Tab-separated table of N, CA and C in Angstrom:
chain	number	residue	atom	x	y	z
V	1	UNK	N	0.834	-1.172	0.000
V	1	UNK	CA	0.000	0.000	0.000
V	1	UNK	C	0.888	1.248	0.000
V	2	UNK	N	0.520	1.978	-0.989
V	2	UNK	CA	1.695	3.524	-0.823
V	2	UNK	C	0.963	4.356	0.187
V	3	UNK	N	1.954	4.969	0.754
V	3	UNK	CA	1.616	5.624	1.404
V	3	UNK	C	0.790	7.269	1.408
V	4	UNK	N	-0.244	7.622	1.985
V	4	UNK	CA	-0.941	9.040	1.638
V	4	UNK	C	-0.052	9.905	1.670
V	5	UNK	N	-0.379	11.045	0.920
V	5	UNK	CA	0.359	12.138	0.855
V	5	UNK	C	-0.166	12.884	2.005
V	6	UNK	N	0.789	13.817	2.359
V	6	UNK	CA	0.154	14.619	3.347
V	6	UNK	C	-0.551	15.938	3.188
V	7	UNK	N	-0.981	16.347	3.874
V	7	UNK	CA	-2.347	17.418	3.367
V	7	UNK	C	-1.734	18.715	3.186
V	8	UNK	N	-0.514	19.490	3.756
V	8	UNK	CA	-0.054	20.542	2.832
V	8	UNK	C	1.449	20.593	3.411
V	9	UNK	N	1.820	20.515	2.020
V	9	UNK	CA	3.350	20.427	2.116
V	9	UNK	C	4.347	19.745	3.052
V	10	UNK	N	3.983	18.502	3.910
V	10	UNK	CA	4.122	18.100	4.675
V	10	UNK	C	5.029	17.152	3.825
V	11	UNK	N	5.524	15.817	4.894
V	11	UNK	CA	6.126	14.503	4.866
V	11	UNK	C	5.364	13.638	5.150
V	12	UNK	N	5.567	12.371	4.230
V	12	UNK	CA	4.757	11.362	4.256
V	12	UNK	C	5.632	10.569	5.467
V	13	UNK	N	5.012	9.128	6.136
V	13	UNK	CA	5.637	8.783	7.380
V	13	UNK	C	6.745	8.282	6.846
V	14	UNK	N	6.983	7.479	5.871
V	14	UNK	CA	8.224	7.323	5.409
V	14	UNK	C	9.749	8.224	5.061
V	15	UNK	N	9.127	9.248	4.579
V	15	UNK	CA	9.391	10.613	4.602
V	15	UNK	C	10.392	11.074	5.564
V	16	UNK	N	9.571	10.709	6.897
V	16	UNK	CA	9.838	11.341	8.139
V	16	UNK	C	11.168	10.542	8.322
V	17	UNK	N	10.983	9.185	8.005
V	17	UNK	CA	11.825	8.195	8.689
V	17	UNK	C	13.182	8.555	7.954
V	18	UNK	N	12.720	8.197	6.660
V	18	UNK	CA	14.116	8.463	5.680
V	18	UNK	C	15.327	9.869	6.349
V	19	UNK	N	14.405	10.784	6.677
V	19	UNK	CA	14.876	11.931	6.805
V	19	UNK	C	15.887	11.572	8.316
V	20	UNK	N	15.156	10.826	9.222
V	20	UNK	CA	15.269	10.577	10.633
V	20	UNK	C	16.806	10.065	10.253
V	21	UNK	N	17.035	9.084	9.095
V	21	UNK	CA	18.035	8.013	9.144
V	21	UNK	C	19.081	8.834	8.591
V	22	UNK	N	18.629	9.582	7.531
V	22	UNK	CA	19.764	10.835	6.823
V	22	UNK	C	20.666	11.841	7.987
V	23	UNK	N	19.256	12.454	8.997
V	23	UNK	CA	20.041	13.017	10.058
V	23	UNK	C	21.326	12.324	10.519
V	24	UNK	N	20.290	11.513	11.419
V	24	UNK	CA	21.263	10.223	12.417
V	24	UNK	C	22.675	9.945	11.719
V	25	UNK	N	22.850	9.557	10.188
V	25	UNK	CA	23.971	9.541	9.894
V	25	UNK	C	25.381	10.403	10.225
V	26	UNK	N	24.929	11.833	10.127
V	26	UNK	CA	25.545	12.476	10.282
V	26	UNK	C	25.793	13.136	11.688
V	27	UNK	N	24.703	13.293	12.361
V	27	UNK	CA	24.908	13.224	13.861
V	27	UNK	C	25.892	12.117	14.303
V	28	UNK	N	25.930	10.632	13.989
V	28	UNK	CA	26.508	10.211	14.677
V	28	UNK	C	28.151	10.215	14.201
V	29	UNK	N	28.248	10.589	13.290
V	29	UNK	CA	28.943	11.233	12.749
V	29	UNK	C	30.392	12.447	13.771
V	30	UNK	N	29.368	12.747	14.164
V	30	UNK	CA	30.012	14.050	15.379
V	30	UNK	C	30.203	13.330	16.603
V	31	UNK	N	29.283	12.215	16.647
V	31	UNK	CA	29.225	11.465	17.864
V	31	UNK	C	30.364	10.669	18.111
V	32	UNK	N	31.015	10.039	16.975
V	32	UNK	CA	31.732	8.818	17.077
V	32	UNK	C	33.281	10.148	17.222
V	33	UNK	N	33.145	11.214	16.920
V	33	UNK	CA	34.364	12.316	16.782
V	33	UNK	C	34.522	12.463	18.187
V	34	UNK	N	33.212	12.793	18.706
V	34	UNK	CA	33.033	13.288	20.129
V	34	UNK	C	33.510	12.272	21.134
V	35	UNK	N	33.261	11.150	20.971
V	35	UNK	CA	33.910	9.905	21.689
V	35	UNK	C	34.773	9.381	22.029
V	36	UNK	N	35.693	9.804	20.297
V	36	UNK	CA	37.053	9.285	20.464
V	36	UNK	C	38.114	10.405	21.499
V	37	UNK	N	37.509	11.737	21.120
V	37	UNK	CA	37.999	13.022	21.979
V	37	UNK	C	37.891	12.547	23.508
V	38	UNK	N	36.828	12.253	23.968
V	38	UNK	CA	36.027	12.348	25.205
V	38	UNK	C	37.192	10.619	25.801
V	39	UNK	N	37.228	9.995	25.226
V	39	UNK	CA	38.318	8.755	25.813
V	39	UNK	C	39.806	9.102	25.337
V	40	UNK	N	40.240	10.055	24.787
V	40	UNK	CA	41.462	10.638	24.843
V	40	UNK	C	41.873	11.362	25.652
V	41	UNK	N	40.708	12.266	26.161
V	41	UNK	CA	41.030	13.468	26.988
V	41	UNK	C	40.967	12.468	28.803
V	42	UNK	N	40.173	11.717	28.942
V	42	UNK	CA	39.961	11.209	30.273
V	42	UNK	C	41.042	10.030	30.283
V	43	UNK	N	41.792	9.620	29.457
V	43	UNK	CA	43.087	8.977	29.538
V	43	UNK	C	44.124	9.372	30.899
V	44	UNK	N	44.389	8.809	31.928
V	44	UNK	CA	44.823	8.711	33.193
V	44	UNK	C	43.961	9.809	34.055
V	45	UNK	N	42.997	10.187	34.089
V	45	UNK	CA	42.450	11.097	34.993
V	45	UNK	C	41.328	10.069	35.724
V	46	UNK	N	41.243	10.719	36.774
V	46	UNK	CA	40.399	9.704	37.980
V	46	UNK	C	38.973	10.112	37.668
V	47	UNK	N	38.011	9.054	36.758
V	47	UNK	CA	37.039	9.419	36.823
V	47	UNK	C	35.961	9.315	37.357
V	48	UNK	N	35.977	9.182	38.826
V	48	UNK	CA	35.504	8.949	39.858
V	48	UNK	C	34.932	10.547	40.277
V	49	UNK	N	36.190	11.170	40.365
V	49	UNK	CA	36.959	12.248	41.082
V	49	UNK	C	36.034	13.408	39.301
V	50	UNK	N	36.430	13.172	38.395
V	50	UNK	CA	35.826	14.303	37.279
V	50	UNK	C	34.285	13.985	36.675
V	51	UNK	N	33.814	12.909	37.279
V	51	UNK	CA	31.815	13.122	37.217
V	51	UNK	C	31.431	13.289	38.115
V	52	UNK	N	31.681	13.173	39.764
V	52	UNK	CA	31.244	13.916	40.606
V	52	UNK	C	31.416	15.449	40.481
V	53	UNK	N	32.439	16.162	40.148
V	53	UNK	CA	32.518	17.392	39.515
V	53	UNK	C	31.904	17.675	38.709
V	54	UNK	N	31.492	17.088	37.643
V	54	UNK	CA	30.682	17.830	36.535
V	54	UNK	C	29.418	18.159	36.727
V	55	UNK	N	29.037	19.220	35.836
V	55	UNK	CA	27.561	19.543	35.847
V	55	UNK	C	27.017	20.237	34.674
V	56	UNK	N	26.318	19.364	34.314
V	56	UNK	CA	25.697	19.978	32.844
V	56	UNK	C	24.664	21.283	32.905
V	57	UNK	N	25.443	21.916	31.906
V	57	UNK	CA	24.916	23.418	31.912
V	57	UNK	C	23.872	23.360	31.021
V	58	UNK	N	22.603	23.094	31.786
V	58	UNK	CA	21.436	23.426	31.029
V	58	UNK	C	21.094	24.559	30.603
V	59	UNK	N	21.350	25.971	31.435
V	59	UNK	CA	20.831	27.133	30.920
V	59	UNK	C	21.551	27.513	29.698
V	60	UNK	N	22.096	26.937	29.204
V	60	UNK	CA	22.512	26.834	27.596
V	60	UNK	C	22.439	26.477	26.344
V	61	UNK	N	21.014	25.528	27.077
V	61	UNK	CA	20.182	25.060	25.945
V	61	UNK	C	19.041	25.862	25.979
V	62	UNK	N	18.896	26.496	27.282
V	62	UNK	CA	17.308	27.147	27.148
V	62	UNK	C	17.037	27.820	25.805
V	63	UNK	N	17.641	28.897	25.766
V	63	UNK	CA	17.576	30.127	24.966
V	63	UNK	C	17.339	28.967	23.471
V	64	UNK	N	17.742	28.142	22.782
V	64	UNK	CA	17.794	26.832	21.822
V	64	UNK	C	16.106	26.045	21.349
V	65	UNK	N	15.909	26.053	23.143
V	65	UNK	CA	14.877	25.157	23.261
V	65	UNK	C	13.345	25.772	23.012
V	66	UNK	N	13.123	26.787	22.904
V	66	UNK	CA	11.907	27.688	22.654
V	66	UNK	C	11.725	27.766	21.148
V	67	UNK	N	10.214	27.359	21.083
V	67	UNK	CA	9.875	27.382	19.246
V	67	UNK	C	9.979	28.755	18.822
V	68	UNK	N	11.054	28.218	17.501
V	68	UNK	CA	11.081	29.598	16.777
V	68	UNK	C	11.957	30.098	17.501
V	69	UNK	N	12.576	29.858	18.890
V	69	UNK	CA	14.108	30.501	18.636
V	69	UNK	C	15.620	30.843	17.640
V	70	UNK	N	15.253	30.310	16.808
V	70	UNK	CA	16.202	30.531	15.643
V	70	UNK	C	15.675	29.929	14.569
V	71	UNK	N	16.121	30.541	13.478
V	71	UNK	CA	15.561	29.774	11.839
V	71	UNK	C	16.456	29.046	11.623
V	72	UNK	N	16.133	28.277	10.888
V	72	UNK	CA	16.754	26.773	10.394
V	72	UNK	C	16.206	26.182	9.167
V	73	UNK	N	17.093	25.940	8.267
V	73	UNK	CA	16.467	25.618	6.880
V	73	UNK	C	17.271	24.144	7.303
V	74	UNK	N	17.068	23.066	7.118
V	74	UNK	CA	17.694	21.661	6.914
V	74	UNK	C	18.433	21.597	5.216
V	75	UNK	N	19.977	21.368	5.365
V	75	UNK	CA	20.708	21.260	4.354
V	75	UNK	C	20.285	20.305	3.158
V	76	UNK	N	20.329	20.305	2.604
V	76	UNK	CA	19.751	19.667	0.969
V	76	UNK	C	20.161	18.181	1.296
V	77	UNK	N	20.848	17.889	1.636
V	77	UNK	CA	21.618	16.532	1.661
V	77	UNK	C	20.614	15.874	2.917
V	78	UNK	N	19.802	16.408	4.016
V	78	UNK	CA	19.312	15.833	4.612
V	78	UNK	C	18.193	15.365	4.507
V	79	UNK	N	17.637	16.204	3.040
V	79	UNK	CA	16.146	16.118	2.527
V	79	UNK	C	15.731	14.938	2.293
V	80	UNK	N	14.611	14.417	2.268
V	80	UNK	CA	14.280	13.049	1.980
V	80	UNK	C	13.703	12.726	0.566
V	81	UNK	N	14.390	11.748	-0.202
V	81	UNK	CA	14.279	11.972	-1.960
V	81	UNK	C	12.705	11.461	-1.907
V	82	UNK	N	12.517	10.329	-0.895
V	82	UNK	CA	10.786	9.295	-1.371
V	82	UNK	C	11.565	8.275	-1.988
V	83	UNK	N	12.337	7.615	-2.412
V	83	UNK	CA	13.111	6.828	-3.181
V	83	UNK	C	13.320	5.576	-1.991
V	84	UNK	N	13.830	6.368	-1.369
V	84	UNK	CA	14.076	4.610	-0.298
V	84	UNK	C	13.604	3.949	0.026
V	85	UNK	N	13.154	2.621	-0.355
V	85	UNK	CA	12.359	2.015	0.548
V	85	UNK	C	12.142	1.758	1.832
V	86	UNK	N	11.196	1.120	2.281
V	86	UNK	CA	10.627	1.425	3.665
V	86	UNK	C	11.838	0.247	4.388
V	87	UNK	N	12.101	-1.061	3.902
V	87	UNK	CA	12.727	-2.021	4.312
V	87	UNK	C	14.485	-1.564	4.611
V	88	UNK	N	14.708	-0.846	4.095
V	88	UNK	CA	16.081	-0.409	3.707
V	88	UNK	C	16.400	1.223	4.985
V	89	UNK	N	15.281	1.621	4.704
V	89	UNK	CA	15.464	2.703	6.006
V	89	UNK	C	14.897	2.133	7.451
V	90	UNK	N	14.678	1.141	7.750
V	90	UNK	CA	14.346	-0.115	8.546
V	90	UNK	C	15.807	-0.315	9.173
V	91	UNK	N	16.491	-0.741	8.321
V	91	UNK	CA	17.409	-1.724	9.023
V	91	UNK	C	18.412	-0.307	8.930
V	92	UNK	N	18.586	0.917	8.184
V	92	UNK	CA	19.501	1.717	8.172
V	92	UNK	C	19.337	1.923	10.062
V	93	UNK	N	18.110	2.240	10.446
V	93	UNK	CA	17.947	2.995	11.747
V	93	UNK	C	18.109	2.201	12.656
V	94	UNK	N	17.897	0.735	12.137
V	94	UNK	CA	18.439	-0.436	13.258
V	94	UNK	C	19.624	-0.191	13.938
V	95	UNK	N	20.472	-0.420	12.729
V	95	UNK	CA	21.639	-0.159	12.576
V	95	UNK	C	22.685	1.122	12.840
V	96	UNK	N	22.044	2.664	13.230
V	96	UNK	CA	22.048	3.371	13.444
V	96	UNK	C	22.022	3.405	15.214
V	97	UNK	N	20.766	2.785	15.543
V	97	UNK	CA	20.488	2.443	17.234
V	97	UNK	C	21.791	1.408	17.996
V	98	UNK	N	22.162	0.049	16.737
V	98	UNK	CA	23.497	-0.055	17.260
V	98	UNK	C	24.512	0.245	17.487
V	99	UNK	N	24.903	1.107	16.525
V	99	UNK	CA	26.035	2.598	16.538
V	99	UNK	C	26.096	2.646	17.993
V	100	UNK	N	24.939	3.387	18.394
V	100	UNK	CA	24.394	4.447	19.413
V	100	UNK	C	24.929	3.661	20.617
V	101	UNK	N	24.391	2.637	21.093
V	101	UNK	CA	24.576	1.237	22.007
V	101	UNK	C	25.931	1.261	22.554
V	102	UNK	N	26.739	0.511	21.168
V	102	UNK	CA	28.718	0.492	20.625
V	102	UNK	C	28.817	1.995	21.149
V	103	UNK	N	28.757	3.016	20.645
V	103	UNK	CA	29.739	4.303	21.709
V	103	UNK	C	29.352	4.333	22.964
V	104	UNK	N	27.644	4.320	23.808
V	104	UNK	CA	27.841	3.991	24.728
V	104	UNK	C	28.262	3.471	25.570
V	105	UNK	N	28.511	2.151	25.081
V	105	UNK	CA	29.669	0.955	25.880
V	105	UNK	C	30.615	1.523	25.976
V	106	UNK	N	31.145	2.051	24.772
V	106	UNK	CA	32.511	2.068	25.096
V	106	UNK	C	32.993	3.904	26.231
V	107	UNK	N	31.986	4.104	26.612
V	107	UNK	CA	32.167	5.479	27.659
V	107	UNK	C	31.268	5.712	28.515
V	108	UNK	N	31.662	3.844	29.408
V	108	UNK	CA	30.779	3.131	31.126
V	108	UNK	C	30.756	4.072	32.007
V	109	UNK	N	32.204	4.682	31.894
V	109	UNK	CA	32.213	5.669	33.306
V	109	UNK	C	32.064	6.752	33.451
V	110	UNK	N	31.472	7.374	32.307
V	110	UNK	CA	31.522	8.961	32.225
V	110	UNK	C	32.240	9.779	31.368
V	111	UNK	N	32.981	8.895	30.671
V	111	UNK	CA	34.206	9.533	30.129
V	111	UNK	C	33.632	10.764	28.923
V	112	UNK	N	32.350	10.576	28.955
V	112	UNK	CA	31.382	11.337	27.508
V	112	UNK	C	31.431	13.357	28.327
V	113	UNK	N	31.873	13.439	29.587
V	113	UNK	CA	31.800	14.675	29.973
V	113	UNK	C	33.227	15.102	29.723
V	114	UNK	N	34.690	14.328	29.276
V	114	UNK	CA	35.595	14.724	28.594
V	114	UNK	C	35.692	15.205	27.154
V	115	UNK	N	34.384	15.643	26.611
V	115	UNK	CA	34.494	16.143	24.864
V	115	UNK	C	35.229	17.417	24.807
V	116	UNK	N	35.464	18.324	25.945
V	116	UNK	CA	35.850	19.641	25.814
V	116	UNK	C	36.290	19.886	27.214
V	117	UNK	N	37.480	20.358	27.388
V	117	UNK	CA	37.864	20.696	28.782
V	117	UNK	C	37.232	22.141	28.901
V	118	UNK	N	37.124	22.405	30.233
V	118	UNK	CA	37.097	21.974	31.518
V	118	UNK	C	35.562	20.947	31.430
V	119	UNK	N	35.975	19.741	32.325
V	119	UNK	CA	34.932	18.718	32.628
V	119	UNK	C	33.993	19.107	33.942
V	120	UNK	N	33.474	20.469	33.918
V	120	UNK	CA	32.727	21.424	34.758
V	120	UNK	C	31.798	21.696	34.655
């Protein structure tokens, strides 16, 4: 069954997904960068001693987090063609969630608050 179009100018659910898996690529992308940094930088430091110290600075997302705080066009490359099949962006995002899993493992103790010094 193909899927309905959507009622104005919208994404069809496939659409959505394709697009979801296009992101994710490239996010994790930064992720797997961010990781290798974040277990380089916590290399002999007691990380016992630097996640009890840390503290994530939320008021730095606020200003981010409000609709329509900033414009944003999504880059051409993230657009979704309709071309992919549904089976194929299936297992892309599977496969994407295992990514996700694999860097977690590999940064048990915290080591993910070493991406940028100070770990504060």
């Amino acid at each position: 069954m193909a899927p309905l179009p959507p009622r104005e100018r919208g994404w069809t659910a496939d659409e959505i997904l394709e697009h979801v898996g296009l992101t994710n690529h490239f996010l994790l992308i930064l992720i797997q960068k961010a990781a290798r940094k974040a277990l380089k930088n916590s290399a002999g430091t007691d990380l016992g001693i630097a996640v009890a110290q840390y503290a994530f600075q939320l008021e730095k997302l606020q200003d981010i987090s409000q609709p329509r705080a900033f414009s944003w066009v999504r880059p051409e490359h993230m657009e979704p063609t309709g071309t992919c099949p549904l089976a194929e962006t299936r297992v892309q995002l599977r496969r994407q969630e295992a990514e996700c899993l694999g860097l977690l493992a590999e940064l048990p103790n915290g080591e993910g608050c070493f991406t940028a010094p100070p770990c504060r």
